[in-house]
Short mmCIF file of C-alpha atoms in Angstrom, two decimals:
data_model
loop_
_atom_site.label_atom_id
_atom_site.label_comp_id
_atom_site.label_asym_id
_atom_site.label_seq_id
_atom_site.Cartn_x
_atom_site.Cartn_y
_atom_site.Cartn_z
CA MET C 1 23.53 30.03 24.93
CA LYS C 2 20.09 30.76 26.38
CA ALA C 3 18.72 28.39 29.00
CA ILE C 4 16.36 25.74 27.67
CA ASN C 5 13.33 26.12 29.90
CA ALA C 6 10.23 23.97 30.10
CA ILE C 7 7.19 25.01 28.10
CA ARG C 8 3.50 24.18 28.47
CA MET C 9 2.49 21.43 26.10
CA GLY C 10 -0.54 19.18 26.32
CA GLY C 11 -1.48 20.64 29.69
CA VAL C 12 1.85 20.00 31.44
CA ASP C 13 5.32 21.51 31.62
CA VAL C 14 7.95 19.58 29.63
CA LEU C 15 11.32 20.26 28.12
CA PRO C 16 10.80 21.67 24.60
CA LEU C 17 12.56 18.61 23.14
CA VAL C 18 10.50 16.19 21.10
CA GLU C 19 11.54 12.83 19.69
CA GLY C 20 10.42 12.60 16.08
CA GLY C 21 8.22 9.59 15.35
CA LYS C 22 9.95 7.62 12.61
CA GLY C 23 8.15 4.97 10.57
CA VAL C 24 7.89 1.19 10.76
CA SER C 25 9.63 -0.06 13.95
CA VAL C 26 12.28 2.69 13.91
CA SER C 27 11.03 4.66 16.92
CA ASN C 28 9.50 2.30 19.44
CA GLY C 29 8.47 2.09 23.07
CA ALA C 30 12.06 1.82 24.28
CA SER C 31 13.33 4.96 22.56
CA CYS C 32 10.10 6.84 23.31
CA GLY C 33 10.05 5.87 26.98
CA ALA C 34 13.70 6.80 27.45
CA TRP C 35 13.14 10.21 25.87
CA ALA C 36 10.09 10.88 28.06
CA ALA C 37 12.04 9.74 31.16
CA SER C 38 14.56 12.47 30.34
CA GLY C 39 11.81 15.09 30.66
CA GLY C 40 10.88 15.65 27.02
CA VAL C 41 8.24 14.28 24.68
CA GLY C 42 8.91 10.74 23.47
CA THR C 43 7.22 9.50 20.32
CA PHE C 44 6.78 5.92 19.20
CA SER C 45 5.67 4.95 15.73
CA ALA C 46 2.23 3.38 15.53
CA VAL C 47 2.84 2.45 11.89
CA ASN C 48 2.79 -1.37 11.82
CA ALA C 49 4.74 -1.52 15.06
CA ASP C 50 6.31 -4.70 16.41
CA THR C 51 4.89 -7.20 18.85
CA TYR C 52 7.19 -9.71 20.55
CA ASP C 53 7.34 -13.39 21.41
CA ALA C 54 8.11 -14.77 24.88
CA SER C 55 11.84 -14.33 24.24
CA GLY C 56 11.45 -10.66 23.29
CA ARG C 57 12.03 -11.19 19.57
CA PRO C 58 9.84 -9.30 17.08
CA ILE C 59 7.08 -11.46 15.65
CA PRO C 60 7.24 -11.37 11.81
CA GLN C 61 4.16 -9.88 10.18
CA VAL C 62 3.20 -12.71 7.84
CA TYR C 63 0.06 -12.45 5.70
CA HIS C 64 -2.16 -15.44 4.95
CA GLY C 65 -5.19 -13.80 3.31
CA LYS C 66 -5.91 -14.74 -0.28
CA THR C 67 -7.21 -11.30 -1.24
CA ARG C 68 -5.93 -7.79 -0.69
CA ARG C 69 -8.94 -7.05 1.50
CA GLU C 70 -8.22 -10.05 3.72
CA ARG C 71 -4.55 -9.11 4.02
CA HIS C 72 -5.53 -5.52 4.80
CA GLU C 73 -7.56 -6.73 7.77
CA GLU C 74 -4.53 -8.68 8.98
CA LEU C 75 -2.38 -5.56 8.62
CA VAL C 76 -4.78 -3.46 10.70
CA ARG C 77 -4.78 -6.10 13.44
CA TYR C 78 -0.99 -6.26 13.43
CA ALA C 79 -0.83 -2.45 13.62
CA ILE C 80 -3.23 -2.16 16.57
CA ASP C 81 -1.53 -4.93 18.55
CA GLY C 82 1.91 -3.48 17.83
CA ALA C 83 0.92 0.05 18.82
CA ILE C 84 -0.54 -1.17 22.13
CA THR C 85 2.64 -3.17 22.78
CA GLN C 86 4.84 -0.12 22.18
CA ALA C 87 2.63 2.17 24.27
CA LYS C 88 2.92 -0.19 27.24
CA LYS C 89 6.70 -0.39 26.82
CA ALA C 90 7.02 3.39 26.63
CA TRP C 91 4.88 3.90 29.72
CA GLU C 92 6.91 1.38 31.67
CA MET C 93 10.23 2.99 30.74
CA ALA C 94 9.07 6.59 31.25
CA GLY C 95 8.15 6.01 34.88
CA GLY C 96 5.54 8.75 34.78
CA LYS C 97 7.91 11.42 33.46
CA GLY C 98 7.62 13.52 30.33
CA ARG C 99 5.01 12.86 27.69
CA ILE C 100 4.33 9.84 25.49
CA HIS C 101 3.06 10.47 21.97
CA ALA C 102 2.09 8.04 19.22
CA ASN C 103 2.87 8.92 15.61
CA ILE C 104 0.55 7.81 12.82
CA LEU C 105 0.40 8.63 9.13
CA TRP C 106 -3.01 9.74 7.93
CA GLU C 107 -2.43 8.09 4.58
CA MET C 108 -1.49 4.73 6.10
CA GLY C 109 -3.95 1.89 5.62
CA GLY C 110 -6.75 1.95 8.19
CA ALA C 111 -5.30 4.99 9.97
CA GLU C 112 -8.42 5.90 11.94
CA ARG C 113 -9.16 2.29 12.87
CA VAL C 114 -5.58 1.80 14.04
CA ALA C 115 -5.61 5.01 16.09
CA ARG C 116 -8.89 4.16 17.80
CA GLY C 117 -7.90 0.54 18.37
CA MET C 118 -4.61 1.66 19.89
CA LEU C 119 -6.27 4.18 22.20
CA ASP C 120 -8.89 1.62 23.25
CA GLY C 121 -6.19 -0.90 24.16
CA ALA C 122 -3.76 1.55 25.79
CA LYS C 123 -6.10 3.74 27.82
CA GLY C 124 -4.25 6.29 29.92
CA LEU C 125 -0.83 5.40 28.49
CA ILE C 126 -0.72 7.85 25.57
CA HIS C 127 -0.81 11.62 26.05
CA GLY C 128 -0.87 12.76 22.44
CA ILE C 129 -1.17 11.76 18.80
CA THR C 130 1.14 13.23 16.18
CA CYS C 131 -0.12 12.87 12.63
CA GLY C 132 1.03 13.92 9.18
CA ALA C 133 1.33 12.54 5.64
CA GLY C 134 -1.93 13.94 4.37
CA MET C 135 -4.62 16.26 5.73
CA PRO C 136 -5.79 14.60 8.97
CA TYR C 137 -9.11 16.38 9.43
CA ARG C 138 -10.56 13.64 11.65
CA LEU C 139 -7.53 13.60 13.96
CA ALA C 140 -9.23 16.15 16.20
CA ASP C 141 -12.35 13.98 16.57
CA ILE C 142 -10.25 10.99 17.60
CA ALA C 143 -8.35 13.05 20.17
CA ARG C 144 -11.56 14.49 21.62
CA ASP C 145 -13.21 11.08 21.88
CA TYR C 146 -10.29 9.68 23.87
CA GLY C 147 -9.28 12.78 25.83
CA VAL C 148 -5.77 13.07 24.40
CA HIS C 149 -4.07 16.01 22.72
CA TYR C 150 -3.39 16.10 19.00
CA TYR C 151 -0.40 17.44 17.09
CA PRO C 152 -0.94 17.83 13.34
CA ILE C 153 2.15 17.93 11.14
CA VAL C 154 2.06 20.68 8.52
CA SER C 155 4.58 22.27 6.19
CA SER C 156 2.83 25.59 5.64
CA ALA C 157 0.45 28.08 7.24
CA ARG C 158 -1.96 27.41 4.40
CA ALA C 159 -2.26 23.73 5.35
CA PHE C 160 -3.00 24.58 8.98
CA ASN C 161 -5.54 27.18 7.91
CA ALA C 162 -7.45 24.51 5.98
CA LEU C 163 -7.32 22.05 8.88
CA TRP C 164 -8.48 24.66 11.38
CA LYS C 165 -11.39 26.01 9.40
CA ARG C 166 -12.70 22.61 8.39
CA ALA C 167 -12.23 20.69 11.64
CA TYR C 168 -9.87 21.82 14.38
CA SER C 169 -11.75 24.97 15.42
CA LYS C 170 -14.39 22.68 16.95
CA THR C 171 -11.89 20.92 19.22
CA ARG C 172 -9.40 23.65 20.04
CA GLU C 173 -9.07 22.55 23.66
CA TRP C 174 -7.34 19.33 22.57
CA LEU C 175 -4.84 20.95 20.20
CA GLY C 176 -1.55 20.42 22.04
CA GLY C 177 0.76 21.90 19.43
CA VAL C 178 1.46 22.19 15.73
CA VAL C 179 4.46 20.47 14.19
CA TYR C 180 6.09 22.44 11.39
CA GLU C 181 8.01 19.88 9.33
CA ASP C 182 10.49 21.48 6.97
CA PRO C 183 9.82 19.83 3.59
CA TRP C 184 13.43 20.28 2.43
CA LEU C 185 15.25 19.16 5.57
CA ALA C 186 13.17 16.56 7.41
CA GLY C 187 13.56 12.85 6.87
CA GLY C 188 10.80 10.58 5.62
CA HIS C 189 7.76 11.81 3.72
CA ASN C 190 7.62 15.57 3.23
CA GLY C 191 4.77 17.96 2.57
CA LEU C 192 5.89 19.78 -0.55
CA SER C 193 2.98 21.39 -2.36
CA ASN C 194 2.67 21.62 -6.13
CA SER C 195 3.72 25.27 -5.96
CA GLU C 196 7.00 24.54 -4.14
CA ASP C 197 10.18 23.54 -5.90
CA PRO C 198 11.99 20.56 -4.34
CA ARG C 199 15.26 21.99 -5.71
CA LYS C 200 14.79 25.42 -4.10
CA PRO C 201 14.64 25.14 -0.31
CA GLU C 202 13.15 28.02 1.65
CA ALA C 203 14.50 29.13 5.03
CA PRO C 204 12.20 27.95 7.85
CA TYR C 205 12.01 31.15 9.95
CA ALA C 206 9.74 33.08 7.59
CA ARG C 207 7.52 30.05 7.02
CA VAL C 208 7.18 29.36 10.75
CA LEU C 209 6.49 33.04 11.45
CA LYS C 210 3.71 32.93 8.88
CA LEU C 211 2.32 29.85 10.63
CA ARG C 212 2.40 31.67 13.99
CA GLN C 213 0.67 34.69 12.49
CA GLN C 214 -2.03 32.43 11.13
CA MET C 215 -2.40 30.71 14.51
CA ARG C 216 -2.68 34.08 16.27
CA GLU C 217 -5.65 34.93 14.05
CA PHE C 218 -7.33 31.88 15.60
CA GLY C 219 -6.39 32.82 19.17
CA LEU C 220 -3.61 30.23 19.40
CA ASP C 221 -0.90 32.55 20.70
CA ASP C 222 0.28 30.13 23.39
CA THR C 223 -0.03 26.88 21.45
CA PRO C 224 3.51 25.60 20.83
CA ILE C 225 4.97 25.23 17.37
CA ILE C 226 7.32 22.25 17.13
CA MET C 227 10.14 22.85 14.65
CA ALA C 228 11.00 19.60 12.86
CA GLY C 229 13.71 19.08 10.28
CA GLY C 230 17.29 20.30 10.29
CA VAL C 231 17.60 20.70 14.07
CA TRP C 232 20.97 19.53 15.39
CA TRP C 233 22.72 21.98 17.79
CA LEU C 234 20.29 24.28 19.60
CA GLU C 235 22.83 27.11 19.64
CA GLU C 236 22.14 27.36 15.90
CA TRP C 237 18.49 28.09 16.78
CA GLU C 238 19.15 30.46 19.68
CA ASP C 239 17.23 33.30 18.04
CA TRP C 240 14.12 31.08 18.04
CA ILE C 241 14.23 30.48 21.81
CA ASP C 242 12.08 32.87 23.92
CA ASN C 243 11.38 34.85 20.76
CA PRO C 244 8.14 36.84 21.24
CA GLU C 245 7.63 37.04 17.47
CA LEU C 246 7.48 33.25 17.18
CA GLY C 247 5.88 32.51 20.54
CA PRO C 248 6.47 29.18 22.31
CA VAL C 249 8.64 26.87 20.22
CA ALA C 250 9.82 23.30 20.82
CA PHE C 251 12.35 21.39 18.75
CA GLN C 252 11.90 17.95 17.27
CA PHE C 253 14.79 15.54 16.75
CA GLY C 254 14.08 12.75 14.32
CA THR C 255 17.43 11.62 12.96
CA ARG C 256 19.68 12.08 16.01
CA PRO C 257 17.80 9.58 18.26
CA LEU C 258 18.52 6.88 15.66
CA VAL C 259 22.08 6.71 16.98
CA THR C 260 21.32 5.92 20.61
CA ARG C 261 21.58 2.70 22.55
CA GLU C 262 17.79 2.51 22.93
CA SER C 263 17.21 2.97 19.20
CA PRO C 264 15.91 -0.31 17.73
CA ILE C 265 17.77 -0.04 14.41
CA SER C 266 20.73 -2.34 13.82
CA ASP C 267 24.29 -1.47 14.87
CA ALA C 268 25.25 -1.63 11.20
CA TRP C 269 22.63 1.01 10.37
CA LYS C 270 23.89 3.26 13.17
CA GLN C 271 27.45 2.93 11.91
CA ARG C 272 26.31 3.67 8.36
CA LEU C 273 24.73 6.92 9.50
CA MET C 274 28.05 7.97 11.03
CA THR C 275 29.80 7.62 7.66
CA LEU C 276 27.42 9.78 5.61
CA LYS C 277 28.70 12.83 3.78
CA LYS C 278 26.83 16.01 2.90
CA GLY C 279 24.52 15.27 -0.01
CA ASP C 280 24.15 11.57 0.84
CA VAL C 281 20.46 12.09 1.68
CA LEU C 282 18.22 12.50 -1.35
CA LEU C 283 14.85 14.24 -1.62
CA GLN C 284 13.17 11.98 -4.17
CA PRO C 285 9.74 11.46 -5.78
CA PHE C 286 9.50 7.66 -5.96
CA SER C 287 7.29 6.92 -2.94
CA PRO C 288 4.04 5.03 -3.70
CA THR C 289 2.26 7.64 -1.58
CA GLY C 290 2.87 10.30 -4.22
CA PHE C 291 4.75 12.46 -1.68
CA TYR C 292 8.38 13.42 -1.92
CA SER C 293 10.52 11.77 0.74
CA SER C 294 14.09 12.01 2.03
CA ALA C 295 16.26 8.92 2.35
CA VAL C 296 19.89 7.81 2.22
CA ARG C 297 21.33 7.49 -1.27
CA ASN C 298 22.07 3.80 -1.76
CA GLU C 299 21.67 1.10 -4.40
CA PHE C 300 17.92 0.94 -3.73
CA LEU C 301 17.41 4.59 -4.70
CA GLN C 302 19.94 4.37 -7.51
CA GLU C 303 17.98 1.52 -9.09
CA LEU C 304 14.76 3.55 -8.84
CA GLU C 305 16.41 6.57 -10.45
CA GLU C 306 17.77 4.46 -13.30
CA ARG C 307 14.48 2.58 -13.70
CA ASN C 308 12.62 5.85 -14.14
CA GLU C 309 15.21 7.15 -16.62
CA ARG C 310 14.74 4.10 -18.85
CA GLN C 311 11.31 5.36 -19.84
CA VAL C 312 9.66 6.27 -23.14
CA ALA C 313 6.20 7.47 -24.11
CA PHE C 314 4.09 5.34 -26.44
CA THR C 315 0.80 5.55 -28.32
CA ALA C 316 -1.66 2.82 -29.28
CA GLU C 317 -1.89 4.16 -32.83
CA PRO C 318 0.70 5.92 -35.02
CA ILE C 319 0.39 9.60 -34.10
CA GLY C 320 2.75 12.48 -34.87
CA GLU C 321 6.35 11.34 -34.35
CA HIS C 322 5.23 8.06 -32.76
CA LEU C 323 5.57 5.99 -35.92
CA ALA C 324 8.07 3.28 -34.96
CA GLU C 325 6.51 -0.08 -34.05
CA TYR C 326 7.53 -1.87 -30.86
CA GLY C 327 6.17 -5.16 -29.53
CA VAL C 328 5.37 -5.29 -25.79
CA GLY C 329 5.12 -8.44 -23.68
CA PRO C 330 5.14 -12.14 -24.61
CA ARG C 331 2.53 -11.56 -27.32
CA LYS C 332 4.45 -8.60 -28.73
CA ARG C 333 1.45 -6.28 -28.78
CA ILE C 334 2.34 -3.40 -31.05
CA VAL C 335 2.64 0.13 -29.70
CA TYR C 336 4.23 3.14 -31.34
CA VAL C 337 7.25 5.09 -30.15
CA THR C 338 9.45 7.71 -31.76
CA PRO C 339 12.41 6.48 -33.85
CA HIS C 340 14.74 8.16 -31.36
CA ASP C 341 13.15 6.26 -28.47
CA LEU C 342 13.26 2.98 -30.41
CA ALA C 343 17.02 3.41 -30.69
CA ARG C 344 17.19 3.96 -26.92
CA ILE C 345 15.09 0.83 -26.34
CA ASN C 346 17.40 -1.23 -28.52
CA HIS C 347 20.36 0.03 -26.46
CA TRP C 348 18.66 -0.84 -23.14
CA GLU C 349 17.69 -4.29 -24.36
CA ALA C 350 21.27 -4.94 -25.44
CA GLU C 351 22.28 -4.18 -21.84
CA GLY C 352 19.80 -6.75 -20.49
CA PHE C 353 16.82 -4.50 -19.71
CA THR C 354 14.52 -6.55 -21.89
CA GLU C 355 11.24 -6.35 -19.96
CA ALA C 356 8.95 -3.47 -20.92
CA MET C 357 6.39 -2.55 -18.24
CA ARG C 358 3.46 -0.23 -18.83
CA THR C 359 2.80 2.71 -16.50
CA PRO C 360 -0.49 4.60 -15.90
CA ASP C 361 0.88 7.52 -17.95
CA ASN C 362 1.20 5.66 -21.27
CA THR C 363 4.91 5.17 -20.90
CA LEU C 364 7.09 2.07 -20.80
CA ILE C 365 9.94 1.44 -18.39
CA PHE C 366 12.61 -1.17 -19.04
CA VAL C 367 13.98 -3.53 -16.40
CA VAL C 368 15.79 -6.85 -16.25
CA PRO C 369 13.50 -9.93 -16.12
CA GLU C 370 14.30 -10.61 -12.45
CA LYS C 371 13.26 -7.09 -11.45
CA ALA C 372 10.05 -7.36 -13.51
CA ARG C 373 9.12 -10.56 -11.67
CA GLU C 374 9.86 -8.93 -8.31
CA ILE C 375 7.71 -5.88 -9.14
CA VAL C 376 4.76 -8.00 -10.24
CA LYS C 377 4.99 -10.24 -7.17
CA ASP C 378 5.12 -7.25 -4.83
CA GLN C 379 2.06 -5.77 -6.54
CA VAL C 380 0.15 -9.05 -6.27
CA ASP C 381 1.12 -9.45 -2.58
CA CYS C 382 -0.25 -5.99 -1.66
CA MET C 383 -1.79 -5.83 1.82
CA GLY C 384 -3.13 -2.29 1.62
CA CYS C 385 -0.58 -0.62 3.91
CA LEU C 386 -1.51 2.81 2.48
CA SER C 387 -4.93 4.38 2.10
CA GLN C 388 -4.09 4.45 -1.58
CA CYS C 389 -0.99 3.23 -3.38
CA ARG C 390 0.16 4.12 -6.85
CA PHE C 391 2.52 1.12 -6.95
CA SER C 392 -0.16 -1.55 -6.49
CA ASN C 393 -3.25 0.56 -7.40
CA TRP C 394 -4.85 -0.28 -4.02
CA SER C 395 -7.36 2.19 -2.55
CA GLN C 396 -9.25 1.56 0.67
CA HIS C 397 -11.73 4.29 -0.28
CA GLU C 398 -13.22 2.55 -3.33
CA PRO C 399 -15.72 -0.34 -3.37
CA ASP C 400 -13.37 -2.52 -5.41
CA PHE C 401 -10.28 -1.35 -3.47
CA SER C 402 -8.67 -0.02 -6.65
CA ASN C 403 -7.71 3.54 -7.53
CA GLY C 404 -8.92 2.89 -11.07
CA LYS C 405 -5.45 3.18 -12.62
CA LYS C 406 -2.84 0.71 -13.74
CA ALA C 407 -0.38 -0.36 -11.07
CA ASP C 408 2.74 1.78 -11.44
CA PRO C 409 6.04 -0.11 -11.77
CA ARG C 410 8.06 3.09 -11.35
CA SER C 411 7.53 2.90 -7.58
CA PHE C 412 7.95 0.14 -4.97
CA CYS C 413 6.27 -1.71 -2.08
CA ILE C 414 6.99 0.54 0.87
CA GLN C 415 5.75 -1.90 3.51
CA LYS C 416 8.08 -4.62 2.30
CA THR C 417 11.22 -2.48 2.27
CA LEU C 418 10.59 -0.66 5.55
CA GLN C 419 9.87 -3.90 7.38
CA ASP C 420 13.01 -5.43 5.92
CA VAL C 421 15.40 -2.60 6.75
CA ALA C 422 13.97 -2.25 10.27
CA HIS C 423 14.61 -5.92 10.95
CA ASP C 424 18.26 -6.16 9.91
CA GLY C 425 17.67 -6.26 6.16
CA ALA C 426 20.34 -5.23 3.67
CA MET C 427 20.91 -1.49 3.91
CA GLU C 428 21.98 -1.06 0.29
CA HIS C 429 18.84 -2.72 -1.03
CA ASN C 430 16.18 -1.05 1.10
CA LEU C 431 14.76 2.40 1.73
CA MET C 432 16.55 4.15 4.62
CA PHE C 433 14.78 7.33 5.66
CA ALA C 434 16.96 10.08 7.16
CA GLY C 435 16.99 13.85 7.58
CA HIS C 436 19.35 15.93 5.47
CA ASN C 437 21.57 16.72 8.45
CA ALA C 438 22.43 13.06 8.99
CA TYR C 439 25.90 13.71 7.59
CA ARG C 440 26.65 15.65 10.77
CA PHE C 441 27.06 12.44 12.76
CA GLY C 442 30.47 12.19 11.14
CA SER C 443 31.63 15.68 12.15
CA ASP C 444 29.94 16.18 15.53
CA PRO C 445 32.59 15.54 18.22
CA PHE C 446 29.89 14.03 20.44
CA TYR C 447 30.06 10.91 18.25
CA SER C 448 33.84 10.73 17.95
CA ASN C 449 35.36 7.24 17.93
CA GLY C 450 31.97 5.78 17.10
CA PHE C 451 30.39 6.75 20.44
CA VAL C 452 26.72 5.73 20.69
CA PRO C 453 25.03 7.57 23.60
CA THR C 454 22.02 6.62 25.64
CA VAL C 455 18.94 8.74 25.09
CA LYS C 456 19.57 10.38 28.46
CA GLN C 457 23.11 11.32 27.41
CA LEU C 458 21.83 12.70 24.10
CA VAL C 459 19.18 14.85 25.79
CA GLU C 460 21.75 16.18 28.25
CA ARG C 461 24.04 17.03 25.34
CA ILE C 462 21.24 18.79 23.45
CA LEU C 463 20.49 20.93 26.50
CA THR C 464 24.01 22.34 26.39
CA GLY C 465 23.22 23.84 23.00
CA ARG C 466 25.92 21.82 21.26
#
């Protein structure tokens, strides 16, 4: 196994080991600070991060606003305060070692306001901003204004090309590195384009080489590429290390740091990860962001799959094969479906799925009454946690804060479920993001007998290659 030597990143020498920035309260100041103290790059999530009371307990994010706009302002305030809290914790734990990065999602609600508010309130504590989930053109401007490095997350050379030509070429001195996030292997939201098949994964080497070739055209030969997604044992990536064709490469670990003592997730969640089998993580299309995302197969995802399968197209007037009448809602407003679909509807209703809910695509889905009430309540309670949300039809970019479409009951409130699972909520009934290699917890001898390492022990283990 080749030696893992420090590389230049963000103006300093650090171990080429990066903690991936998971979402709501799943990578925090404690895990980030411990990773940085071990000589690598720690990353805390600045996505609606926790603040704490005098006893150190997370303060629930409760919304009092009567309108979505009012609740959105509360959410932004919570996010800024939480990010500052986590930055201070990370700085304290790191003791001046390594690097501290904050992870934001460009498509989260108020992303730029949160980033600037965080950097205003945590001056000198944050060395870099990692950002994906969208095309973060303005990320470079934020980094320049606050004198920190920026690390865009991309899944293709084409995406980086667009970012560079439109924005990043003007602030090249603050580009600390480029994160290549494998869209078929990484956990959380993934950057699959319309031309890529979610069922046909592509090997990362050729895609990362193409990214490096694109970066070299822009004079970025020495800017590190951070490989994210599918990294477990570094001996499996030995041909990437000190490879002149790829240039400087660092490796990002998103899923493995979940099972550490500093990780803020519950012990039950950590134990659940250790029981996963290959195939227990699903790349699925249900996110209200419109992106594919990877999460643990559980009852939450099963219900979404089944909900979307109980779906039929309808027309407002009898057209073509849509000749069978069906009454929707309490007033039984007539729409037209095919005779075949009417038979399916009758079968679903006999099983208890009696509530028909309209989607923006002129289809109906069928759910039990309790689920219909839950969906409607979650849509009404929207606090604008995304820049735009297909589930609730919120959009922060429009004057009326609506995307102009019907709210889509085929999706879910992502803020609600991520807050719940991060704060000891039921694991079967919430979204649990994970990378596709999470099943390896169960076979890696490092975790035998349920061993949960410290971050320091994990980093030391990673440096051995195995």
